[in-house]
Short mmCIF file of C-alpha atoms in Angstrom, two decimals:
data_model
loop_
_atom_site.label_atom_id
_atom_site.label_comp_id
_atom_site.label_asym_id
_atom_site.label_seq_id
_atom_site.Cartn_x
_atom_site.Cartn_y
_atom_site.Cartn_z
CA MET A 1351 -76.37 -6.86 190.69
CA GLY A 1352 -78.56 -4.45 188.81
CA ILE A 1353 -76.14 -1.63 189.34
CA LEU A 1354 -73.23 -3.85 188.26
CA ASN A 1355 -75.06 -4.76 185.06
CA PHE A 1356 -75.46 -1.07 184.41
CA PHE A 1357 -71.70 -0.54 184.56
CA LEU A 1358 -70.93 -3.70 182.60
CA LYS A 1359 -73.04 -2.41 179.68
CA SER A 1360 -73.97 -5.94 178.68
CA SER A 1361 -76.15 -4.64 175.87
CA ALA A 1362 -73.26 -2.86 174.11
CA PRO A 1363 -71.78 -4.67 171.11
CA PRO A 1364 -68.35 -6.21 171.77
CA LEU A 1365 -65.37 -4.18 170.64
CA VAL A 1366 -64.08 -5.88 167.53
CA LYS A 1367 -60.39 -6.01 166.87
CA LEU A 1368 -59.77 -6.01 163.15
CA THR A 1369 -56.98 -8.30 162.07
CA GLU A 1370 -54.91 -8.63 158.95
CA GLY A 1371 -55.93 -11.31 156.50
CA CYS A 1372 -57.75 -12.14 153.30
CA PHE A 1373 -60.61 -14.20 151.97
CA THR A 1374 -62.00 -15.23 148.63
CA VAL A 1375 -65.63 -15.29 147.62
CA ASP A 1376 -67.41 -16.65 144.57
CA ARG A 1377 -69.93 -14.77 142.44
CA THR A 1378 -72.75 -15.70 144.82
CA GLY A 1379 -70.94 -14.22 147.79
CA ARG A 1380 -70.05 -17.59 149.33
CA VAL A 1381 -66.74 -17.53 151.21
CA LEU A 1382 -64.39 -20.10 149.67
CA THR A 1383 -61.16 -19.57 151.62
CA SER A 1384 -60.13 -17.30 154.45
CA THR A 1385 -57.01 -16.51 156.44
CA LEU A 1386 -58.95 -14.35 158.87
CA PRO A 1387 -59.21 -15.67 162.43
CA GLN A 1388 -62.47 -17.19 163.62
CA THR A 1389 -62.88 -14.27 165.96
CA PHE A 1390 -63.42 -12.01 162.94
CA PRO A 1391 -67.19 -11.47 162.93
CA ALA A 1392 -68.99 -13.34 160.17
CA GLU A 1393 -71.42 -10.47 159.68
CA PHE A 1394 -68.51 -8.12 158.97
CA MET A 1395 -67.26 -10.48 156.30
CA GLU A 1396 -70.73 -10.84 154.78
CA LYS A 1397 -71.27 -7.12 154.72
CA LEU A 1398 -67.90 -6.44 153.12
CA THR A 1399 -68.41 -9.20 150.58
CA ALA A 1400 -71.77 -7.81 149.55
CA LEU A 1401 -70.41 -4.29 149.25
CA VAL A 1402 -67.35 -5.32 147.24
CA LEU A 1403 -69.32 -7.47 144.79
CA GLN A 1404 -71.94 -4.80 144.43
CA THR A 1405 -69.26 -2.18 143.76
CA PHE A 1406 -67.71 -4.22 140.95
CA ARG A 1407 -71.13 -4.95 139.42
CA SER A 1408 -72.62 -1.49 139.71
CA ALA A 1409 -69.42 0.02 138.31
CA LYS A 1410 -69.70 -2.28 135.32
CA ALA A 1411 -73.28 -1.12 134.82
CA ALA A 1412 -71.92 2.45 134.82
CA SER A 1413 -69.39 1.50 132.11
CA LEU A 1414 -66.49 1.28 134.55
CA ILE A 1415 -64.83 -2.11 134.48
CA PHE A 1416 -62.73 -2.32 137.58
CA SER A 1417 -60.22 -5.07 138.14
CA GLU A 1418 -59.18 -3.91 141.59
CA ILE A 1419 -60.29 -1.45 144.24
CA HIS A 1420 -58.44 0.00 147.23
CA VAL A 1421 -60.47 1.50 150.04
CA GLN A 1422 -58.59 3.67 152.50
CA TYR A 1423 -59.73 4.61 155.97
CA PRO A 1424 -57.57 6.25 158.62
CA ALA A 1425 -57.26 2.91 160.44
CA LEU A 1426 -57.88 0.31 157.75
CA LYS A 1427 -57.08 -0.48 154.16
CA ILE A 1428 -59.20 -2.83 152.10
CA THR A 1429 -58.04 -4.18 148.76
CA ALA A 1430 -60.35 -6.24 146.57
CA ARG A 1431 -59.54 -7.86 143.28
CA GLU A 1432 -62.17 -9.11 140.91
CA LEU A 1433 -62.00 -12.87 140.31
CA ARG A 1434 -64.37 -14.15 137.61
CA GLY A 1435 -67.41 -12.56 139.18
CA GLY A 1436 -66.18 -13.22 142.70
CA ALA A 1437 -63.36 -11.48 144.53
CA ILE A 1438 -60.33 -11.83 146.71
CA VAL A 1439 -60.45 -9.34 149.56
CA PHE A 1440 -57.48 -8.21 151.67
CA ILE A 1441 -57.96 -6.47 155.00
CA ALA A 1442 -55.07 -4.57 156.58
CA PRO A 1443 -55.50 -2.56 159.77
CA LEU A 1444 -53.06 0.33 159.38
CA ALA A 1445 -51.86 0.18 162.96
CA SER A 1446 -49.96 -2.99 162.04
CA GLU A 1447 -47.90 -0.91 159.58
CA LYS A 1448 -47.64 -4.02 157.42
CA PRO A 1449 -49.94 -3.32 154.48
CA ILE A 1450 -50.88 -6.41 152.56
CA GLN A 1451 -49.70 -6.55 148.98
CA PRO A 1452 -51.95 -8.68 146.82
CA ASN A 1453 -50.12 -11.58 145.21
CA ARG A 1454 -49.32 -10.44 141.68
CA ALA A 1455 -48.51 -13.94 140.43
CA MET B 251 -26.44 33.15 133.08
CA PRO B 252 -27.24 33.47 136.81
CA GLU B 253 -24.42 34.30 139.23
CA ARG B 254 -22.80 31.40 141.04
CA PRO B 255 -23.70 31.46 144.72
CA PHE B 256 -20.93 31.36 147.33
CA ILE B 257 -20.89 28.75 150.09
CA LEU B 258 -18.57 28.92 153.08
CA LEU B 259 -17.62 25.66 154.77
CA VAL B 260 -16.19 25.63 158.29
CA ASP B 261 -14.75 22.45 159.80
CA ASP B 262 -11.61 21.77 161.83
CA GLU B 263 -10.98 18.51 159.97
CA PRO B 264 -9.26 19.09 156.60
CA GLU B 265 -10.44 15.72 155.22
CA PHE B 266 -14.06 16.67 155.77
CA LEU B 267 -13.53 20.08 154.22
CA ALA B 268 -12.06 18.51 151.10
CA MET B 269 -14.88 15.97 150.90
CA TYR B 270 -17.66 18.52 151.41
CA ARG B 271 -16.10 20.90 148.94
CA GLU B 272 -16.18 18.16 146.33
CA ILE B 273 -19.74 17.11 147.18
CA LEU B 274 -21.15 20.63 147.23
CA SER B 275 -19.47 21.58 143.97
CA GLU B 276 -21.75 19.07 142.27
CA LEU B 277 -24.90 21.01 143.19
CA PRO B 278 -27.05 22.06 140.22
CA SER B 279 -26.44 25.74 140.99
CA HIS B 280 -22.65 25.14 140.72
CA PRO B 281 -21.75 27.14 143.82
CA GLU B 282 -18.29 28.47 144.50
CA VAL B 283 -17.23 26.72 147.69
CA HIS B 284 -14.76 28.35 150.07
CA THR B 285 -13.42 26.58 153.14
CA THR B 286 -11.82 27.42 156.45
CA HIS B 287 -10.86 25.44 159.53
CA SER B 288 -11.80 27.97 162.22
CA GLY B 289 -14.78 29.99 163.31
CA ALA B 290 -12.79 33.21 163.73
CA ARG B 291 -11.46 32.97 160.19
CA ALA B 292 -14.98 32.26 158.95
CA ILE B 293 -16.28 35.51 160.50
CA ALA B 294 -13.51 37.41 158.76
CA MET B 295 -14.32 35.79 155.42
CA LEU B 296 -18.01 36.59 155.80
CA GLU B 297 -17.04 40.28 156.10
CA SER B 298 -15.39 40.26 152.70
CA VAL B 299 -17.62 38.04 150.51
CA ALA B 300 -21.41 37.90 150.14
CA TYR B 301 -21.98 34.24 150.92
CA ALA B 302 -25.36 32.66 150.32
CA VAL B 303 -24.93 29.78 152.78
CA LEU B 304 -22.65 29.05 155.71
CA VAL B 305 -22.10 25.38 156.51
CA CYS B 306 -20.45 24.99 159.89
CA ASP B 307 -19.31 22.05 161.99
CA LEU B 308 -20.65 21.98 165.53
CA LYS B 309 -17.69 20.67 167.49
CA MET B 310 -14.58 22.75 166.84
CA PRO B 311 -11.72 23.91 169.07
CA SER B 312 -11.63 27.48 170.43
CA MET B 313 -14.93 28.53 168.86
CA ASP B 314 -17.67 25.94 168.43
CA GLY B 315 -20.48 26.00 165.87
CA LEU B 316 -23.00 27.54 168.25
CA GLN B 317 -20.62 30.38 169.09
CA VAL B 318 -20.02 31.01 165.39
CA LEU B 319 -23.74 30.97 164.85
CA ALA B 320 -24.35 33.48 167.62
CA ILE B 321 -22.01 35.98 165.97
CA VAL B 322 -23.25 35.28 162.47
CA ARG B 323 -26.88 35.80 163.45
CA ARG B 324 -26.05 39.19 164.86
CA LYS B 325 -23.74 40.40 162.10
CA PHE B 326 -25.26 38.69 159.05
CA PRO B 327 -28.94 38.15 159.90
CA HIS B 328 -29.93 37.19 156.33
CA LEU B 329 -27.26 34.55 155.82
CA ARG B 330 -28.59 31.00 155.46
CA THR B 331 -26.89 28.72 157.96
CA VAL B 332 -26.40 24.98 158.27
CA ILE B 333 -24.92 23.11 161.21
CA ILE B 334 -23.45 19.81 160.16
CA THR B 335 -22.26 17.50 162.86
CA GLY B 336 -21.26 14.01 163.85
CA LEU B 337 -22.80 14.77 167.24
CA VAL B 338 -26.52 14.45 166.52
CA ASP B 339 -27.85 15.37 169.91
CA GLU B 340 -31.39 16.55 170.51
CA GLN B 341 -30.34 19.30 172.89
CA TYR B 342 -27.81 20.78 170.47
CA ARG B 343 -30.34 20.53 167.72
CA ILE B 344 -32.92 22.49 169.71
CA ARG B 345 -30.37 25.09 170.69
CA ALA B 346 -29.22 25.51 167.09
CA TYR B 347 -32.77 25.97 165.85
CA ALA B 348 -33.51 28.33 168.70
CA MET B 349 -30.60 30.41 167.44
CA GLY B 350 -32.12 30.59 164.01
CA VAL B 351 -30.14 27.97 162.09
CA ASP B 352 -31.85 26.93 158.87
CA LEU B 353 -30.78 23.34 159.08
CA PHE B 354 -29.21 21.01 161.63
CA ILE B 355 -28.06 17.80 160.02
CA GLY B 356 -25.79 14.84 160.78
CA LYS B 357 -22.61 14.25 158.80
CA PRO B 358 -23.48 11.97 155.91
CA LYS B 359 -22.45 8.36 156.35
CA CYS B 360 -23.76 6.94 153.09
CA THR B 361 -24.63 8.13 149.59
CA GLU B 362 -28.28 8.48 150.53
CA GLU B 363 -27.46 10.83 153.41
CA SER B 364 -25.01 12.68 151.23
CA GLN B 365 -27.75 13.19 148.63
CA ARG B 366 -30.09 14.40 151.34
CA LEU B 367 -27.52 16.98 152.43
CA LEU B 368 -27.13 18.14 148.84
CA ASP B 369 -30.90 18.46 148.43
CA CYS B 370 -31.14 20.49 151.62
CA ILE B 371 -28.39 22.90 150.66
CA GLU B 372 -29.67 23.30 147.13
CA SER B 373 -33.06 24.02 148.60
CA LEU B 374 -31.51 26.71 150.81
CA LEU B 375 -29.78 28.24 147.79
CA ASP B 376 -33.14 28.34 146.03
CA LEU B 377 -34.76 29.97 149.02
CA GLU B 378 -32.04 32.57 149.06
CA GLN B 379 -33.24 33.71 145.64
CA GLN B 380 -36.74 34.26 146.95
CA SER B 381 -38.03 37.22 148.91
CA GLN B 382 -37.45 37.24 152.63
CA SER B 383 -40.71 37.55 154.46
CA GLY B 384 -42.87 35.80 156.97
CA PHE B 385 -41.81 33.81 160.00
CA ARG B 386 -39.12 34.74 162.41
CA GLY B 387 -37.16 32.42 164.61
CA ILE B 388 -34.17 34.68 164.84
CA GLN B 389 -33.77 35.17 161.13
CA GLN B 390 -36.72 35.60 158.82
CA LYS B 391 -37.93 32.70 156.77
CA SER B 392 -41.20 31.42 155.41
CA LEU B 393 -43.09 28.73 157.24
CA VAL B 394 -43.09 26.53 154.14
CA ASP B 395 -39.27 26.78 154.07
CA ILE B 396 -39.06 25.61 157.65
CA ILE B 397 -41.38 22.68 157.03
CA GLN B 398 -39.60 21.67 153.84
CA LEU B 399 -36.29 21.66 155.64
CA GLU B 400 -37.67 19.55 158.48
CA CYS B 401 -38.95 17.07 155.89
CA LEU B 402 -35.76 17.07 153.85
CA CYS B 403 -33.50 16.39 156.80
CA GLN B 404 -35.94 13.72 158.03
CA SER B 405 -36.31 15.32 161.44
CA SER B 406 -38.36 14.13 164.34
CA ALA B 407 -39.54 17.24 166.13
CA VAL B 408 -42.47 19.45 166.99
CA LEU B 409 -42.73 22.79 165.23
CA ARG B 410 -44.59 25.19 167.50
CA VAL B 411 -45.90 28.25 165.65
CA ARG B 412 -47.25 31.32 167.36
CA GLY B 413 -49.43 33.00 164.76
CA PRO B 414 -52.04 35.74 164.64
CA ALA B 415 -54.84 33.31 165.56
CA GLY B 416 -53.09 31.60 168.46
CA ASP B 417 -50.66 28.74 168.78
CA GLY B 418 -50.34 25.86 166.37
CA SER B 419 -48.15 22.77 166.31
CA ILE B 420 -46.93 20.44 163.59
CA TRP B 421 -45.49 17.04 164.48
CA PHE B 422 -42.74 15.41 162.41
CA ILE B 423 -41.48 11.86 162.73
CA ASP B 424 -38.50 10.94 160.52
CA GLY B 425 -39.33 13.81 158.20
CA GLN B 426 -42.98 12.81 157.82
CA ILE B 427 -45.67 15.25 158.87
CA ILE B 428 -47.88 13.13 161.11
CA ASP B 429 -50.14 15.60 162.87
CA ALA B 430 -51.03 19.24 163.26
CA GLU B 431 -53.15 21.11 165.73
CA VAL B 432 -54.59 24.55 166.33
CA PRO B 433 -57.16 25.27 169.04
CA GLY B 434 -60.24 23.21 168.23
CA VAL B 435 -58.94 21.79 164.93
CA GLY B 436 -56.59 18.91 164.16
CA GLY B 437 -55.07 17.02 161.24
CA GLU B 438 -54.81 18.38 157.71
CA ASP B 439 -57.31 21.18 158.39
CA ALA B 440 -55.09 22.45 161.18
CA PHE B 441 -52.02 22.15 158.94
CA ARG B 442 -53.66 24.25 156.26
CA ARG B 443 -54.80 26.78 158.81
CA ILE B 444 -51.29 27.18 160.20
CA LEU B 445 -49.89 27.61 156.71
CA SER B 446 -52.35 30.38 155.99
CA TRP B 447 -50.72 32.50 158.70
CA LYS B 448 -48.43 35.08 157.19
CA THR B 449 -46.51 36.19 160.24
CA GLY B 450 -45.55 34.79 163.60
CA ASN B 451 -42.83 33.13 165.60
CA PHE B 452 -41.76 29.53 165.61
CA GLU B 453 -39.73 27.23 167.76
CA ILE B 454 -38.54 23.66 167.34
CA LEU B 455 -39.31 21.37 170.25
CA PRO B 456 -38.22 17.79 170.97
CA ALA B 457 -39.98 15.00 169.13
CA GLU B 458 -43.04 13.29 170.58
CA PRO B 459 -42.78 9.75 169.20
CA GLU B 460 -45.99 8.68 170.96
CA ARG B 461 -48.06 11.24 169.08
CA GLN B 462 -50.91 9.58 167.18
CA ARG B 463 -50.75 9.99 163.43
CA SER B 464 -53.71 11.88 162.00
CA ILE B 465 -52.16 13.02 158.71
CA HIS B 466 -51.69 10.27 156.17
CA ASN B 467 -51.19 12.46 153.13
CA SER B 468 -47.68 12.63 151.68
CA ASN B 469 -45.46 15.59 152.51
CA GLN B 470 -45.48 16.48 148.84
CA GLY B 471 -49.26 16.49 148.78
CA LEU B 472 -49.49 18.61 151.90
CA LEU B 473 -46.93 21.09 150.64
CA LEU B 474 -48.67 21.36 147.28
CA ALA B 475 -51.80 22.17 149.22
CA SER B 476 -49.83 24.72 151.19
CA ALA B 477 -48.59 26.38 148.01
CA GLN B 478 -52.19 26.56 146.96
CA ALA B 479 -53.13 28.10 150.30
CA ILE B 480 -50.46 30.75 149.93
CA ASP B 481 -51.59 31.55 146.39
CA GLU B 482 -55.12 31.93 147.63
CA SER B 483 -54.07 34.34 150.31
CA THR B 484 -52.82 36.80 147.70
CA PRO B 485 -55.21 39.70 146.97
CA ASN B 486 -55.92 38.57 143.39
CA ALA B 487 -56.96 35.06 144.37
CA LEU B 488 -60.56 33.91 144.64
CA GLN B 489 -61.97 34.73 148.05
CA ALA B 490 -63.56 32.05 150.20
CA GLY B 491 -67.13 31.49 149.13
CA ASP B 492 -66.51 32.59 145.53
CA LYS B 493 -67.62 29.98 143.05
CA PRO B 494 -65.65 29.34 139.91
CA ALA B 495 -67.41 30.51 136.78
CA GLU B 496 -69.02 27.93 134.51
CA GLY B 497 -66.39 25.87 132.75
CA GLU B 498 -63.52 27.17 134.88
CA ALA B 499 -63.22 23.93 136.76
CA SER B 500 -63.05 21.90 133.56
CA ARG B 501 -60.25 24.05 132.33
CA ALA B 502 -58.55 23.64 135.69
CA LEU B 503 -58.82 19.85 135.45
CA ARG B 504 -57.39 19.86 131.94
CA ARG B 505 -54.40 21.75 133.18
CA PHE B 506 -53.20 18.80 135.26
CA ASP B 507 -50.87 16.34 133.61
CA GLY B 508 -52.04 12.77 133.23
CA VAL B 509 -55.73 13.46 133.97
CA GLN B 510 -57.89 11.43 131.56
CA PHE B 511 -61.35 12.31 132.81
CA GLY B 512 -62.87 13.93 135.83
CA LEU B 513 -66.10 14.36 137.68
CA VAL B 514 -67.19 16.55 140.57
CA SER B 515 -70.68 16.08 141.96
CA THR B 516 -72.59 17.19 145.01
CA ARG B 517 -72.21 14.77 147.87
CA ASP B 518 -75.00 12.21 148.30
CA THR B 519 -77.27 13.72 145.65
CA GLY B 520 -74.97 13.00 142.71
CA VAL B 521 -75.84 16.29 140.99
CA ILE B 522 -73.01 17.06 138.58
CA SER B 523 -71.01 20.17 139.36
CA ASP B 524 -68.45 19.56 136.68
CA ALA B 525 -67.47 16.75 134.37
CA TRP B 526 -64.83 16.39 131.75
CA ALA B 527 -64.23 13.80 129.02
CA LEU B 528 -66.99 11.52 130.32
CA ASP B 529 -69.65 10.04 128.03
CA SER B 530 -72.09 9.05 130.74
CA ALA B 531 -71.38 11.56 133.47
CA GLU B 532 -74.84 11.35 135.05
CA THR B 533 -74.71 7.58 135.46
CA MET B 534 -71.23 7.81 136.91
CA ALA B 535 -72.16 10.65 139.26
CA LYS B 536 -75.03 8.57 140.64
CA TRP B 537 -72.83 5.52 141.02
CA LEU B 538 -70.12 7.60 142.69
CA ALA B 539 -72.49 9.13 145.24
CA GLN B 540 -73.99 5.75 146.16
CA THR B 541 -70.69 3.90 146.33
CA LEU B 542 -68.86 6.49 148.41
CA ALA B 543 -71.83 6.75 150.77
CA LYS B 544 -71.85 2.97 151.29
CA PHE B 545 -68.13 2.78 152.02
CA GLN B 546 -68.45 5.77 154.32
CA ALA B 547 -71.19 3.92 156.23
CA LEU B 548 -68.99 0.80 156.43
CA GLY B 549 -66.15 2.83 157.92
CA GLU B 550 -68.45 4.29 160.53
CA GLU B 551 -69.94 0.91 161.40
CA TRP B 552 -66.54 -0.75 161.75
CA GLY B 553 -65.11 2.17 163.69
CA VAL B 554 -62.18 2.77 161.35
CA GLY B 555 -62.93 6.40 160.57
CA ASP B 556 -64.26 8.34 157.61
CA LEU B 557 -63.64 7.06 154.13
CA ARG B 558 -60.43 8.65 153.01
CA GLN B 559 -60.22 7.50 149.42
CA LEU B 560 -61.38 4.81 147.02
CA ASP B 561 -59.00 3.90 144.22
CA ALA B 562 -59.94 1.65 141.36
CA THR B 563 -57.97 0.09 138.54
CA THR B 564 -59.34 -0.35 135.04
CA LEU B 565 -57.54 -1.68 132.00
CA GLN B 566 -56.18 1.76 131.11
CA HIS B 567 -56.85 4.02 134.04
CA GLN B 568 -56.34 4.47 137.72
CA VAL B 569 -59.41 6.20 139.12
CA LEU B 570 -59.10 8.12 142.40
CA MET B 571 -62.33 8.88 144.21
CA ALA B 572 -63.01 10.73 147.45
CA ARG B 573 -65.43 12.98 149.30
CA HIS B 574 -64.17 16.44 150.08
CA GLY B 575 -65.92 19.55 151.31
CA GLY B 576 -69.46 18.58 150.33
CA PHE B 577 -68.48 17.17 146.94
CA ASP B 578 -67.66 13.77 145.51
CA PHE B 579 -64.62 13.61 143.25
CA ALA B 580 -63.55 11.04 140.68
CA VAL B 581 -60.45 11.68 138.62
CA ALA B 582 -58.95 9.15 136.23
CA PHE B 583 -55.26 9.09 135.44
CA ASP B 584 -53.28 7.30 132.84
CA LYS B 585 -51.84 4.16 134.42
CA SER B 586 -48.34 5.24 133.50
CA THR B 587 -48.58 8.27 135.82
CA PRO B 588 -46.56 7.50 138.98
CA ALA B 589 -48.69 6.85 142.06
CA SER B 590 -47.21 9.73 144.04
CA GLU B 591 -47.85 12.12 141.17
CA ARG B 592 -51.44 10.90 140.82
CA GLN B 593 -52.07 11.42 144.49
CA ALA B 594 -50.50 14.86 144.56
CA THR B 595 -52.51 15.96 141.53
CA PHE B 596 -55.73 14.56 142.97
CA ASN B 597 -55.15 16.42 146.23
CA GLN B 598 -54.42 19.58 144.32
CA ILE B 599 -57.62 19.25 142.30
CA LYS B 600 -59.70 18.80 145.44
CA GLN B 601 -57.97 21.71 147.08
CA GLN B 602 -58.46 23.92 144.04
CA TRP B 603 -62.13 23.05 143.83
CA GLU B 604 -62.64 23.80 147.49
CA SER B 605 -61.08 27.21 147.01
#
């Protein structure tokens, strides 16, 4: 069994499949609503929330008042819009070729 | 007033000839369009008039388009040639390009395709004005010309280039440049490297639809970068490793339309290399370095690749930020500047700084 465990690499983190969806957070970073599946790791969401809120706040401190940010990676696009101290965050893996457009209404 | 260029149209169907004559007459360069229904007659006409472009149907009785092309290439090697056909077949396309045709395009079926054809032919007329140097399929043409034509006619193909530093390939899908490769290098770096080659041979190979996309920049952006690369390869340009003199970069930034303010700082440290029209450049440089580093780390942790770009919207500006060649860039544009123009200018600024 030991040799099997070696090949199974049980200690390696599971490969996460990023899915398309969005979530809203308040100014404290608490997730209010989400269309992301439950399989989407909570720690990913927490990390992204913290980074997005921090970006809006630190930009403000540097005299840059952002209403929206778009972060582009080769395989992912993140769009975040400031919402009264909180944010709505859209995640769109580029492989889906269906980039999310934030609701302009 | 510049001379009107001559275009010769060859098609065995009189209706098409009449239609193309009308369409092509609307080109901005106001060409004089002559027509004929046979390849043999076309050869005779080419003997008597200095045509700029020959547009020839592929499927014709007695002498088909490829046969016409074979004679034309031998007798009029500098003539720009276009094969226009209702028979869009990959094998014919490859053969036509192998024979040195400038453009192989389907007969237009809608106004959009008709406009595309016009753009392609106008582009060929423009190229005709420019010096003939560089790459050789059968006729001489520049590599940028070949790429532009592939993009304009929305081709799916692989452009294999044999240059002084080995072989390189550029992949096109529906006219979009999706990947490039030279030994040991891929993506945009490979594309730029290929474009820096001044001489070589090229061939057009069948499309590889399964090829993974590594280039996400627009064609326009890539070609602007290529123009930059060609400029830099001229003897008077700055050599690699040369640093712009103090203030040169600021002047360069000012030169770009729509740029409201700009900042270039050393990656991670946030030390300002250049700033323009910014009140608190040091604060912003620090913020920029920290923010880009954090998003870069997120990309690595999530396995989605290096941070490509961070765009932000303010009340008046659209701010484009990215890391490039050891520097962090932030350039703000007026919101009214079109997105494609903003992106092309931003890419050009990064490219210029790198050079």
